[in-house]
Coordinates of N, CA and C and ligand atoms in Angstrom, one line a residue:
M1 N 9.3 -4.9 17.2 CA 9.2 -3.5 17.9 C 8.0 -3.2 17.7
T2 N 7.6 -2.5 18.9 CA 6.5 -1.7 18.3 C 6.6 -0.3 18.2
R3 N 5.8 0.1 17.0 CA 5.9 1.9 17.1 C 5.0 2.2 16.6
D4 N 5.9 3.3 17.4 CA 4.2 4.2 17.7 C 2.8 4.7 16.5
L5 N 1.8 5.0 17.0 CA 0.8 5.4 15.8 C 0.7 6.6 15.6
F6 N 1.8 7.8 16.7 CA 1.4 8.8 17.0 C 1.9 9.2 17.3
R7 N 2.9 10.4 16.6 CA 4.1 11.3 17.4 C 3.9 12.9 17.1
V8 N 3.8 13.7 18.2 CA 3.2 15.2 17.9 C 4.1 15.9 16.9
G9 N 4.9 15.4 16.5 CA 6.3 15.9 16.1 C 6.0 15.7 14.4
D10 N 5.0 14.5 14.0 CA 5.3 13.7 12.8 C 4.0 14.3 12.0
L11 N 3.2 15.4 13.0 CA 2.2 15.2 12.0 C 2.5 16.7 11.3
F12 N 3.8 17.3 11.4 CA 4.3 18.0 10.3 C 5.4 18.4 10.0
L13 N 5.4 17.5 8.3 CA 6.5 16.8 8.1 C 7.5 17.4 8.3
R14 N 8.6 17.7 8.6 CA 10.2 18.6 9.0 C 10.2 19.0 7.2
R15 N 10.6 20.8 7.7 CA 10.4 21.2 6.6 C 12.2 21.0 6.5
G16 N 12.8 22.1 5.3 CA 14.1 21.8 4.9 C 15.1 20.6 4.2
R17 N 16.2 20.0 4.6 CA 16.4 19.9 3.1 C 16.4 17.5 3.8
A18 N 15.6 17.3 2.8 CA 15.4 15.8 2.8 C 16.6 14.4 3.6
P19 N 16.6 13.6 4.0 CA 17.7 13.1 4.8 C 18.2 12.2 4.1
A20 N 19.4 12.1 4.5 CA 19.8 10.8 2.7 C 19.3 9.8 3.2
G21 N 19.5 9.1 1.8 CA 19.1 7.6 1.9 C 17.3 8.0 1.3
L22 N 16.5 9.2 1.2 CA 15.0 9.1 1.4 C 15.0 9.4 -0.2
P23 N 13.8 9.2 -0.8 CA 13.6 9.4 -2.2 C 13.4 11.1 -2.3
P24 N 13.6 11.9 -3.7 CA 13.2 13.0 -3.1 C 11.7 13.3 -2.9
G25 N 11.3 14.5 -2.2 CA 10.4 15.0 -1.9 C 10.0 14.3 -0.4
Q26 N 10.4 13.4 0.6 CA 10.1 12.9 1.6 C 10.9 12.7 2.7
R27 N 9.7 13.0 3.5 CA 10.4 13.3 5.0 C 10.7 12.1 6.2
E28 N 11.3 11.9 7.4 CA 10.9 10.6 7.5 C 9.8 11.0 8.6
I29 N 9.4 9.8 9.0 CA 8.5 9.7 10.2 C 8.6 8.4 11.3
S30 N 8.2 9.1 12.5 CA 9.1 8.0 13.3 C 7.7 7.4 14.0
A31 N 6.7 7.9 14.0 CA 5.8 6.7 13.2 C 5.3 5.7 12.3
Y32 N 4.4 4.9 13.1 CA 3.6 4.3 11.2 C 2.5 4.7 11.4
P33 N 2.1 5.3 10.9 CA 0.3 5.6 10.7 C -0.4 4.4 10.2
R34 N -1.5 4.4 10.4 CA -2.8 4.2 9.5 C -2.9 5.0 8.8
Y35 N -2.7 4.4 7.4 CA -3.3 6.3 6.3 C -4.3 5.2 5.6
G36 N -4.7 6.1 4.6 CA -5.0 5.5 3.0 C -6.7 6.4 3.3
T37 N -7.1 6.1 3.1 CA -8.7 6.6 2.5 C -9.8 6.2 3.0
N38 N -8.9 5.1 3.8 CA -10.2 4.3 4.7 C -9.3 4.0 6.2
F39 N -10.3 5.3 6.8 CA -9.1 6.0 8.3 C -9.7 5.1 9.7
V40 N -11.1 4.6 9.3 CA -11.6 4.7 10.9 C -11.7 3.5 11.2
R41 N -11.7 2.2 10.6 CA -12.2 1.6 10.7 C -11.7 -0.3 9.1
D42 N -11.5 -1.4 10.0 CA -10.6 -2.2 9.3 C -12.2 -2.2 8.3
P43 N -12.1 -3.3 7.3 CA -12.8 -3.5 6.9 C -13.6 -4.8 7.1
V44 N -15.0 -5.7 7.3 CA -15.3 -6.3 7.8 C -15.1 -7.5 7.3
T45 N -13.5 -8.7 7.6 CA -13.3 -9.4 6.1 C -13.6 -11.0 7.1
P46 N -14.0 -11.9 6.7 CA -14.6 -13.5 6.6 C -13.6 -13.6 7.3
R47 N -14.8 -14.9 8.2 CA -13.6 -15.5 9.5 C -12.4 -16.6 8.4
S48 N -13.1 -17.0 7.3 CA -12.0 -17.8 7.1 C -11.7 -16.9 5.2
P49 N -10.5 -16.5 6.0 CA -9.9 -15.4 4.6 C -9.3 -15.7 3.6
S50 N -9.5 -15.6 2.4 CA -8.6 -16.2 1.5 C -8.3 -14.9 0.0
I51 N -7.6 -14.9 -0.8 CA -6.9 -14.5 -1.7 C -7.7 -14.8 -2.7
E52 N -8.5 -14.2 -4.2 CA -9.0 -14.6 -5.2 C -8.3 -14.2 -6.4
I53 N -7.7 -15.1 -6.5 CA -7.0 -15.1 -8.3 C -7.1 -15.1 -9.3
S54 N -6.9 -14.5 -10.9 CA -8.1 -14.9 -11.9 C -7.4 -14.1 -12.6
G55 N -8.1 -14.6 -13.8 CA -7.6 -13.7 -15.4 C -6.1 -15.3 -15.9
A56 N -5.8 -14.0 -16.7 CA -4.7 -14.8 -18.5 C -4.8 -15.9 -18.2
G57 N -6.0 -16.2 -18.5 CA -5.6 -17.8 -18.4 C -5.5 -19.2 -17.6
I58 N -5.6 -18.6 -16.1 CA -5.4 -19.4 -14.9 C -6.5 -19.4 -14.5
E59 N -6.9 -20.9 -13.7 CA -8.0 -21.6 -12.8 C -8.1 -20.1 -11.9
T60 N -9.3 -19.9 -11.8 CA -9.9 -18.9 -10.8 C -9.2 -20.0 -9.2
A61 N -8.2 -19.4 -8.5 CA -8.1 -19.4 -7.4 C -8.1 -19.0 -6.3
W62 N -8.5 -19.3 -4.9 CA -8.8 -18.9 -3.5 C -7.9 -19.7 -2.8
L63 N -6.9 -18.6 -2.8 CA -5.7 -18.4 -1.6 C -6.2 -18.4 -0.3
D64 N -5.1 -19.9 0.7 CA -5.6 -19.2 1.7 C -4.4 -19.6 2.8
A65 N -4.9 -19.3 4.1 CA -3.0 -19.4 4.5 C -2.6 -20.7 4.3
A66 N -3.3 -21.4 4.0 CA -3.2 -22.9 3.8 C -1.7 -23.2 2.6
S67 N -2.6 -22.3 1.5 CA -1.9 -22.6 0.6 C -0.7 -21.3 0.5
L68 N -0.8 -20.7 1.0 CA 0.1 -19.4 1.2 C 1.1 -19.9 1.7
S69 N 0.7 -21.0 2.3 CA 1.8 -21.4 3.4 C 2.8 -22.6 2.5
R70 N 3.0 -23.0 1.6 CA 3.3 -23.9 0.4 C 4.3 -23.3 -0.3
L71 N 4.8 -22.2 -0.1 CA 5.6 -21.1 -1.2 C 6.6 -20.8 -0.1
P72 N 7.8 -20.2 -0.7 CA 9.1 -20.2 0.5 C 8.3 -18.6 0.8
R73 N 8.8 -18.6 2.2 CA 8.9 -17.2 3.1 C 10.4 -16.8 2.7
R74 N 9.7 -15.1 2.8 CA 10.4 -14.2 2.0 C 10.4 -12.9 3.3
D75 N 11.0 -12.1 4.0 CA 11.5 -11.0 3.9 C 12.1 -9.8 3.3
V76 N 11.7 -8.6 4.0 CA 11.7 -7.6 3.4 C 12.4 -6.8 3.6
V77 N 13.3 -5.9 4.3 CA 13.3 -4.8 5.9 C 13.9 -3.4 4.1
A78 N 12.6 -3.1 4.6 CA 12.9 -1.2 3.7 C 12.1 -0.5 4.2
D79 N 12.5 0.5 3.6 CA 11.4 1.8 4.1 C 10.1 1.9 3.4
F80 N 9.0 2.7 3.8 CA 8.1 2.3 3.5 C 7.5 3.7 3.3
H81 N 7.5 5.0 1.8 CA 6.8 6.1 1.4 C 5.8 6.2 1.1
C82 N 4.8 6.8 1.3 CA 3.4 7.2 0.8 C 3.9 8.8 0.2
V83 N 3.0 8.5 -1.0 CA 3.0 9.9 -2.1 C 2.9 11.2 -0.9
A84 N 1.8 11.1 0.1 CA 1.7 12.6 0.7 C 3.1 13.2 1.2
G85 N 4.3 12.5 1.4 CA 5.4 12.6 2.0 C 6.2 12.4 3.0
W86 N 5.9 11.0 3.3 CA 5.8 10.7 4.7 C 6.9 9.7 4.2
S87 N 7.8 8.7 5.1 CA 8.4 7.4 4.8 C 8.4 7.0 6.3
A88 N 8.3 5.7 6.3 CA 8.3 5.2 7.6 C 9.9 4.1 7.5
R89 N 10.8 4.6 8.5 CA 12.5 3.1 8.0 C 12.1 1.8 8.2
D90 N 12.5 1.3 7.7 CA 13.3 -0.2 8.0 C 12.1 -0.5 8.9
L91 N 11.0 -0.8 8.0 CA 10.2 -1.9 7.9 C 10.7 -3.3 7.6
R92 N 9.9 -4.1 8.8 CA 10.5 -5.3 8.2 C 8.9 -6.4 7.8
W93 N 9.2 -6.6 6.4 CA 7.4 -7.2 6.4 C 7.6 -8.4 5.9
E94 N 7.3 -9.4 6.3 CA 7.4 -11.2 5.9 C 6.6 -11.8 5.5
G95 N 6.4 -13.1 4.5 CA 5.6 -13.6 3.3 C 6.2 -14.2 2.5
V96 N 4.8 -14.1 1.3 CA 5.9 -14.6 0.0 C 5.6 -13.7 -0.9
L97 N 6.7 -13.9 -1.6 CA 7.1 -13.1 -3.2 C 5.3 -13.2 -4.1
L98 N 5.3 -12.3 -4.8 CA 4.0 -12.4 -5.4 C 4.4 -13.2 -7.0
R99 N 5.6 -13.1 -6.9 CA 6.6 -13.7 -8.2 C 6.2 -15.0 -7.9
D100 N 6.9 -15.8 -7.0 CA 6.8 -16.9 -6.2 C 5.4 -17.5 -7.1
L101 N 4.1 -16.5 -6.7 CA 2.7 -17.3 -6.4 C 2.7 -17.6 -8.4
Y102 N 2.9 -16.3 -8.6 CA 2.8 -15.5 -10.2 C 3.2 -16.9 -11.1
E103 N 4.5 -17.9 -10.4 CA 4.9 -18.1 -11.3 C 4.4 -19.8 -11.2
M104 N 3.8 -20.5 -9.7 CA 3.2 -21.2 -9.4 C 2.2 -21.5 -10.3
L105 N 1.2 -20.8 -10.6 CA -0.5 -20.0 -11.6 C 0.0 -20.9 -12.9
E106 N 1.1 -20.0 -13.4 CA 1.8 -20.4 -14.9 C 0.9 -19.7 -16.1
P107 N 0.8 -18.1 -15.6 CA -0.2 -17.7 -16.4 C -0.4 -17.7 -17.8
A108 N -0.8 -17.1 -18.7 CA -0.5 -17.1 -20.1 C -0.2 -15.6 -20.1
A109 N 0.6 -15.4 -21.5 CA 2.3 -14.8 -21.0 C 2.0 -13.5 -21.6
D110 N 0.2 -12.9 -22.4 CA -0.3 -11.7 -22.9 C -0.6 -11.2 -21.3
A111 N -0.1 -11.1 -20.1 CA -0.8 -10.1 -18.6 C 0.5 -9.6 -19.1
T112 N -0.3 -7.9 -18.7 CA 0.8 -6.9 -19.0 C 0.2 -6.4 -17.7
H113 N -0.7 -6.6 -16.8 CA -0.7 -5.9 -15.4 C -2.2 -6.5 -14.3
L114 N -1.1 -6.0 -13.1 CA -2.2 -7.2 -12.2 C -3.3 -5.7 -11.1
R115 N -4.4 -6.1 -11.5 CA -5.3 -5.0 -10.7 C -5.4 -6.0 -8.8
A116 N -5.1 -5.5 -8.0 CA -5.1 -5.6 -6.8 C -6.1 -5.1 -5.9
C117 N -6.3 -5.8 -5.3 CA -8.2 -5.4 -4.4 C -8.3 -5.3 -2.9
G118 N -8.3 -4.4 -2.0 CA -8.7 -5.3 -0.7 C -10.1 -5.3 -0.6
W119 N -10.2 -5.6 1.4 CA -11.6 -5.8 1.7 C -12.6 -4.4 2.0
D120 N -11.9 -3.5 1.8 CA -12.8 -1.6 1.6 C -13.2 -0.9 0.0
G121 N -12.7 -1.8 -0.5 CA -13.1 -1.5 -1.6 C -11.8 -0.6 -2.9
F122 N -11.0 -0.5 -2.0 CA -9.7 0.2 -2.7 C -8.8 -0.7 -3.5
R123 N -8.3 -0.7 -4.8 CA -7.9 -1.1 -5.4 C -6.2 -0.2 -5.8
A124 N -5.1 -1.4 -6.9 CA -4.3 -0.1 -6.9 C -4.2 -1.0 -8.6
V125 N -3.7 -0.3 -9.2 CA -3.4 -1.3 -10.5 C -1.5 -1.4 -10.8
L126 N -0.8 -2.3 -11.2 CA 0.8 -2.3 -11.3 C 0.7 -3.0 -12.4
V127 N 2.1 -2.3 -12.9 CA 2.3 -3.4 -14.1 C 3.3 -3.9 -13.4
L128 N 3.2 -5.1 -14.6 CA 3.7 -6.6 -13.9 C 4.5 -6.2 -13.8
E129 N 5.6 -6.1 -14.6 CA 7.3 -6.0 -14.6 C 6.9 -5.2 -12.9
D130 N 6.7 -4.1 -12.6 CA 6.9 -3.6 -10.9 C 6.1 -4.9 -10.0
A131 N 4.8 -5.5 -10.1 CA 4.5 -6.7 -9.4 C 5.7 -7.9 -9.1
L132 N 6.5 -7.7 -10.0 CA 6.8 -9.0 -10.0 C 8.6 -9.1 -9.6
G133 N 8.3 -7.5 -8.9 CA 9.9 -6.7 -8.6 C 10.6 -8.7 -7.4
E134 N 11.8 -8.7 -6.8 CA 12.1 -9.0 -6.4 C 11.9 -9.0 -5.0
D135 N 11.3 -7.6 -4.1 CA 11.2 -7.2 -3.0 C 9.6 -6.8 -3.0
V136 N 8.5 -7.4 -3.8 CA 7.4 -7.4 -3.9 C 6.9 -8.7 -3.2
L137 N 6.0 -8.3 -2.2 CA 5.6 -9.6 -0.8 C 4.0 -9.2 -1.0
I138 N 3.4 -10.0 -0.7 CA 1.9 -10.7 -0.4 C 2.4 -11.2 1.4
A139 N 2.4 -9.9 2.1 CA 2.4 -10.2 3.8 C 1.7 -10.3 4.4
D140 N 2.2 -11.1 6.0 CA 0.8 -11.2 6.7 C 1.6 -11.0 8.2
R141 N 3.5 -10.5 8.2 CA 4.1 -10.2 8.9 C 4.5 -9.1 9.0
L142 N 4.9 -8.1 10.4 CA 5.2 -7.0 10.4 C 6.2 -6.8 11.6
D143 N 7.8 -6.5 11.5 CA 8.0 -6.3 12.2 C 7.8 -7.4 13.3
G144 N 7.7 -8.7 13.0 CA 7.7 -9.6 13.9 C 6.2 -10.2 14.4
D145 N 5.6 -9.4 14.1 CA 4.2 -9.9 14.8 C 3.4 -9.6 13.4
P146 N 2.3 -10.7 13.9 CA 1.4 -11.0 13.1 C 0.6 -9.9 12.6
L147 N 0.8 -9.5 11.2 CA -0.1 -8.2 10.5 C -1.1 -7.5 10.9
P148 N -1.1 -6.3 11.8 CA -2.5 -6.1 12.2 C -3.8 -5.5 11.4
G149 N -4.5 -5.1 11.8 CA -5.6 -4.9 10.5 C -5.2 -3.8 10.5
E150 N -5.0 -2.3 11.5 CA -4.9 -1.0 11.1 C -3.4 -0.9 9.7
H151 N -3.0 -2.3 9.3 CA -1.6 -1.8 8.5 C -2.2 -3.4 7.3
G152 N -3.3 -3.7 7.3 CA -3.6 -4.1 6.2 C -3.8 -6.1 6.4
G153 N -3.8 -6.2 7.8 CA -4.2 -7.8 7.6 C -5.6 -8.4 7.5
P154 N -5.7 -9.1 7.2 CA -4.4 -10.1 7.6 C -3.2 -10.9 6.4
W155 N -3.4 -10.0 5.2 CA -2.9 -10.0 4.1 C -2.9 -8.6 3.6
R156 N -1.8 -8.2 3.5 CA -1.2 -7.3 2.1 C -0.5 -7.2 0.9
L157 N -0.6 -6.5 0.1 CA 0.4 -6.6 -0.8 C 1.5 -5.2 0.4
V158 N 3.2 -6.1 -0.6 CA 3.9 -5.0 0.3 C 5.0 -4.9 -1.2
S159 N 4.6 -3.3 -1.4 CA 5.8 -2.9 -3.5 C 7.1 -1.8 -2.5
A160 N 7.5 -1.7 -1.9 CA 8.5 -1.1 -1.1 C 8.8 -0.3 -2.6
S161 N 9.3 -0.1 -3.2 CA 10.0 1.0 -4.0 C 8.7 1.7 -4.7
Q162 N 7.7 1.9 -4.6 CA 6.6 2.3 -4.9 C 5.9 3.0 -4.8
Y163 N 5.6 4.4 -4.2 CA 4.4 5.1 -3.3 C 3.5 3.5 -2.9
G164 N 3.1 4.0 -1.4 CA 2.0 3.2 -0.7 C 1.0 3.1 -1.4
Y165 N 0.3 3.6 -1.7 CA -0.7 3.3 -3.0 C -1.2 2.2 -3.1
K166 N 0.2 1.5 -3.8 CA -0.1 0.0 -4.8 C -0.2 -0.7 -3.6
S167 N 0.1 -0.6 -2.3 CA 0.5 -1.4 -1.7 C -0.7 -2.4 -0.8
V168 N -1.9 -2.1 -1.6 CA -2.9 -2.4 -1.0 C -3.0 -3.2 0.9
K169 N -3.5 -2.6 0.8 CA -4.3 -3.8 2.2 C -5.4 -4.8 2.2
H170 N -5.4 -5.9 3.4 CA -6.8 -6.0 3.5 C -6.8 -6.6 1.8
L171 N -5.1 -7.1 2.0 CA -5.7 -7.8 0.3 C -6.9 -8.8 0.0
C172 N -8.1 -8.5 -1.1 CA -8.5 -9.9 -1.1 C -9.0 -10.8 -2.5
R173 N -8.5 -9.5 -3.5 CA -8.4 -10.4 -5.4 C -7.0 -9.8 -5.4
I174 N -6.0 -10.8 -6.8 CA -5.7 -9.9 -7.5 C -6.4 -10.7 -8.8
E175 N -6.1 -9.7 -9.8 CA -6.7 -9.4 -11.0 C -6.1 -9.8 -12.0
L176 N -5.3 -10.8 -13.2 CA -4.3 -10.4 -14.1 C -5.0 -9.7 -14.8
H177 N -5.1 -8.9 -16.2 CA -5.3 -8.6 -17.1 C -3.9 -8.1 -18.3
S178 N -4.5 -8.1 -19.7 CA -3.6 -8.1 -20.8 C -3.4 -7.1 -21.4
R179 N -4.2 -5.6 -20.6 CA -4.1 -4.1 -20.7 C -4.6 -3.6 -20.0
E180 N -4.5 -2.7 -19.1 CA -4.3 -1.7 -18.6 C -5.8 -1.6 -17.9
P181 N -5.8 -1.9 -16.8 CA -8.2 -1.7 -16.3 C -7.6 -0.6 -15.6
S182 N -8.8 0.0 -15.0 CA -9.5 0.8 -13.9 C -9.0 0.6 -12.7
D183 N -8.4 1.8 -12.5 CA -7.7 1.5 -10.9 C -9.1 2.5 -10.2
R184 N -10.3 2.7 -10.9 CA -11.1 3.4 -9.7 C -11.6 2.9 -9.1
H185 N -11.5 3.3 -7.7 CA -12.6 3.0 -6.8 C -14.3 3.7 -5.7
M186 N -14.4 4.1 -6.5 CA -15.5 5.3 -5.6 C -16.1 6.0 -7.0
R187 N -17.4 6.3 -6.9 CA -18.1 6.8 -7.6 C -19.1 8.4 -7.1
C188 N -18.2 9.3 -6.8 CA -19.0 9.8 -5.6 C -17.8 11.5 -5.8
I189 N -18.4 12.9 -4.4 CA -17.1 13.5 -4.6 C -15.6 13.4 -4.3
P190 N -15.2 13.0 -3.3 CA -14.0 12.6 -2.8 C -13.5 11.6 -4.4
G191 N -14.4 11.1 -4.9 CA -14.1 10.2 -6.1 C -13.5 10.8 -7.1
L192 N -13.7 11.8 -7.3 CA -13.5 12.7 -8.8 C -12.0 13.3 -7.6
A193 N -12.2 14.0 -6.6 CA -11.0 14.2 -6.5 C -9.8 13.8 -6.3
L194 N -9.7 12.5 -6.3 CA -9.0 11.6 -5.9 C -8.6 11.0 -8.0
R195 N -9.5 11.5 -8.4 CA -9.5 11.0 -10.1 C -8.0 12.1 -10.2
T196 N -8.6 13.1 -10.4 CA -7.4 14.3 -9.9 C -6.3 14.1 -9.1
L197 N -6.1 12.9 -8.6 CA -5.0 12.9 -7.9 C -4.6 10.9 -8.3
A198 N -5.2 11.1 -9.1 CA -4.9 9.1 -9.8 C -3.6 8.7 -9.4
Q199 N -3.2 7.7 -9.5 CA -2.3 7.3 -8.8 C -1.3 7.2 -10.7
H200 N -0.1 7.1 -10.2 CA 0.9 7.4 -11.2 C 0.8 5.4 -11.8
P201 N 0.5 5.4 -13.3 CA 0.7 4.3 -13.7 C 2.0 3.2 -13.1
R202 N 2.9 3.8 -13.1 CA 4.1 3.2 -12.0 C 4.2 3.3 -11.0
G203 N 4.4 4.6 -10.2 CA 4.0 5.0 -8.6 C 5.8 5.0 -8.9
R204 N 6.7 5.3 -8.9 CA 8.0 4.4 -8.5 C 8.7 5.8 -7.8
V205 N 9.2 5.3 -6.3 CA 9.1 6.8 -5.3 C 10.8 7.2 -6.1
W206 N 11.7 6.4 -6.1 CA 13.2 7.3 -6.5 C 12.7 7.7 -8.0
Q207 N 11.6 7.7 -8.7 CA 11.9 8.4 -10.0 C 10.6 9.6 -9.4
E208 N 10.0 9.5 -8.8 CA 8.6 10.4 -7.5 C 7.6 10.7 -8.5
E209 N 7.2 9.6 -9.3 CA 6.2 9.3 -10.4 C 5.3 9.4 -9.0
R210 N 4.7 10.2 -9.0 CA 3.8 11.0 -7.8 C 2.3 10.1 -8.3
H211 N 1.8 11.0 -9.3 CA 0.7 10.6 -9.6 C 0.7 11.5 -11.8
R212 N 0.0 10.1 -12.4 CA -0.9 10.7 -13.5 C -0.9 11.4 -14.7
H213 N -1.8 12.3 -13.3 CA -1.7 13.5 -14.3 C -1.1 14.9 -13.8
V214 N -0.6 15.4 -12.7 CA -0.6 16.4 -12.0 C 1.1 16.3 -11.7
P215 N 2.0 16.8 -11.6 CA 3.7 17.4 -11.6 C 3.4 16.9 -10.6
A216 N 4.7 16.4 -9.6 CA 4.8 15.8 -8.4 C 5.3 17.3 -7.5
Q217 N 6.1 17.6 -8.4 CA 6.8 19.1 -7.6 C 5.6 19.7 -6.9
S218 N 4.4 20.4 -7.7 CA 3.1 20.9 -7.4 C 1.8 20.7 -6.8
V219 N 2.7 19.2 -6.2 CA 1.9 18.9 -5.0 C 2.0 18.2 -3.5
R220 N 3.4 18.4 -3.6 CA 4.5 17.8 -2.4 C 4.0 19.3 -1.5
W221 N 4.1 20.5 -1.3 CA 3.9 21.4 -0.8 C 2.5 21.3 0.2
A222 N 1.4 21.1 -0.5 CA -0.2 21.2 -0.1 C 0.2 19.8 0.8
Y223 N 0.6 19.1 -0.5 CA 0.7 17.4 0.7 C 1.3 17.4 2.1
R224 N 2.5 18.4 2.1 CA 2.7 18.6 3.2 C 2.2 19.1 5.1
S225 N 1.7 20.2 3.5 CA 1.5 21.3 4.6 C -0.1 21.3 4.8
L226 N -0.3 20.4 4.2 CA -2.4 20.5 4.5 C -3.1 18.8 5.0
A227 N -2.0 18.2 3.4 CA -3.4 17.3 3.5 C -2.7 15.8 4.4
H228 N -1.5 16.5 4.5 CA -1.0 15.5 5.8 C -1.3 15.4 7.1
P229 N -1.3 17.0 7.8 CA -2.0 17.3 9.1 C -3.2 16.9 9.2
V230 N -4.6 16.7 8.1 CA -5.6 16.3 8.5 C -5.5 14.4 8.6
A231 N -4.8 14.0 7.4 CA -5.1 12.6 7.3 C -4.2 11.8 8.9
Y232 N -3.1 12.7 9.2 CA -2.4 12.4 10.3 C -3.5 12.3 11.6
T233 N -4.1 13.4 11.7 CA -4.9 12.9 13.2 C -6.1 12.1 12.4
L234 N -6.6 12.1 11.3 CA -7.8 11.4 11.7 C -7.4 10.2 11.7
S235 N -6.2 9.8 11.6 CA -5.7 8.5 10.7 C -5.0 7.9 12.8
Y236 N -5.2 9.1 13.5 CA -4.6 8.4 14.9 C -6.3 8.4 15.7
L237 N -7.3 8.9 15.0 CA -8.6 8.9 15.9 C -8.7 7.0 15.5
G238 N -8.4 6.8 13.8 CA -8.9 6.2 13.7 C -8.4 4.3 14.3
A239 N -6.9 4.6 14.9 CA -6.4 3.5 15.2 C -6.6 3.4 16.5
L240 N -7.4 4.9 17.7 CA -7.3 4.8 18.9 C -8.3 3.9 19.0
R241 N -9.6 4.0 17.3 CA -11.0 3.5 18.0 C -10.5 1.7 17.7
T242 N -9.8 1.5 16.8 CA -9.9 0.1 16.8 C -9.1 -0.2 17.8
R243 N -8.2 0.0 18.2 CA -7.4 -0.3 19.1 C -8.3 -0.4 20.7
R244 N -9.2 0.5 20.7 CA -10.1 -0.2 21.5 C -11.0 -0.6 22.2
R245 N -11.6 -1.4 20.7 CA -12.1 -2.8 21.0 C -11.6 -4.2 21.2
Ligands
MTE301 N1 -7.2 -1.5 1.2 C1 -6.4 -0.5 1.0 N2 -5.0 -0.4 0.7 C2 -4.4 0.9 1.4 C3 -4.9 2.1 1.3 C4 -6.5 2.3 1.9 O1 -6.9 3.3 2.1 N3 -6.9 0.7 1.5 N4 -4.7 2.9 1.6 C5 -3.3 3.4 0.8 C6 -2.6 4.3 0.6 S1 -2.1 5.7 0.8 C7 -1.0 4.2 1.8 S2 0.1 5.0 1.9 C8 -1.0 2.5 2.3 C9 -1.1 3.0 4.0 O2 -0.7 2.0 4.8 P1 -0.5 2.3 6.3 O3 -1.3 2.5 6.6 O4 -0.3 0.7 6.5 O5 0.3 2.7 7.2 O6 -1.8 1.7 2.2 C10 -2.3 1.8 1.2 N5 -2.9 0.8 0.9
MO302 MO1 -0.3 7.3 1.0

């Protein structure tokens, strides 16, 4: 199935009651936009990419397509929820379970957190318990096709029961930690703004754990009426640009 990158109707997320089956404060979106802090272009990735994995006493490893292909393949069909208030329904991801990879590496027992980093410098910190859930993938396919750059190819993390900010695109590194590391990834003015809206340590959508410092209810309106229309427009322009190449 191919999905639209842009629908005018998705510019303003519909008001009123949330459709059935969606977590609190979310609205259905019919397109699946390219989204995040990096709207315009895919980051530069090496010709033969790999994912570096380190920490918790394991020997640092670089996983490439061949090493990932040794793990069992898994399918996950799930809605995808962005903290800005949109939910894309029924995306089908394919890849390997992060838990299978973790168990294969046999890390030390004191690991509590995992930090995932993308080629664009984006990062997210996951509590290990969330990261090792039975639906958390390192995905390389979406809706039956190879994962496109705009959605985080060649590999991305997908944890659909958490807000989209935990699903790091263009995955290049996984670090295991024995206490909570920082998820800051920008040291500038937008970085400051992002810190106010810091990711929630767990970010579980059904619990509406949107942000660490500000209550979920207080950001819903601003996201839906201001931030999303701007972000969605930028994402469309970015997607057009990458598609043209
Ligand atoms: N590398 C990277 N991963 C990222 C982001 C980003 O900017 N860079 N944005 C996050 C956010 S906020 C969301 S909602 C999802 C969006 O995924 P999509 O572009 O496939 O819709 O990616 C997440 N992962
Ligand atoms: Mo997001």
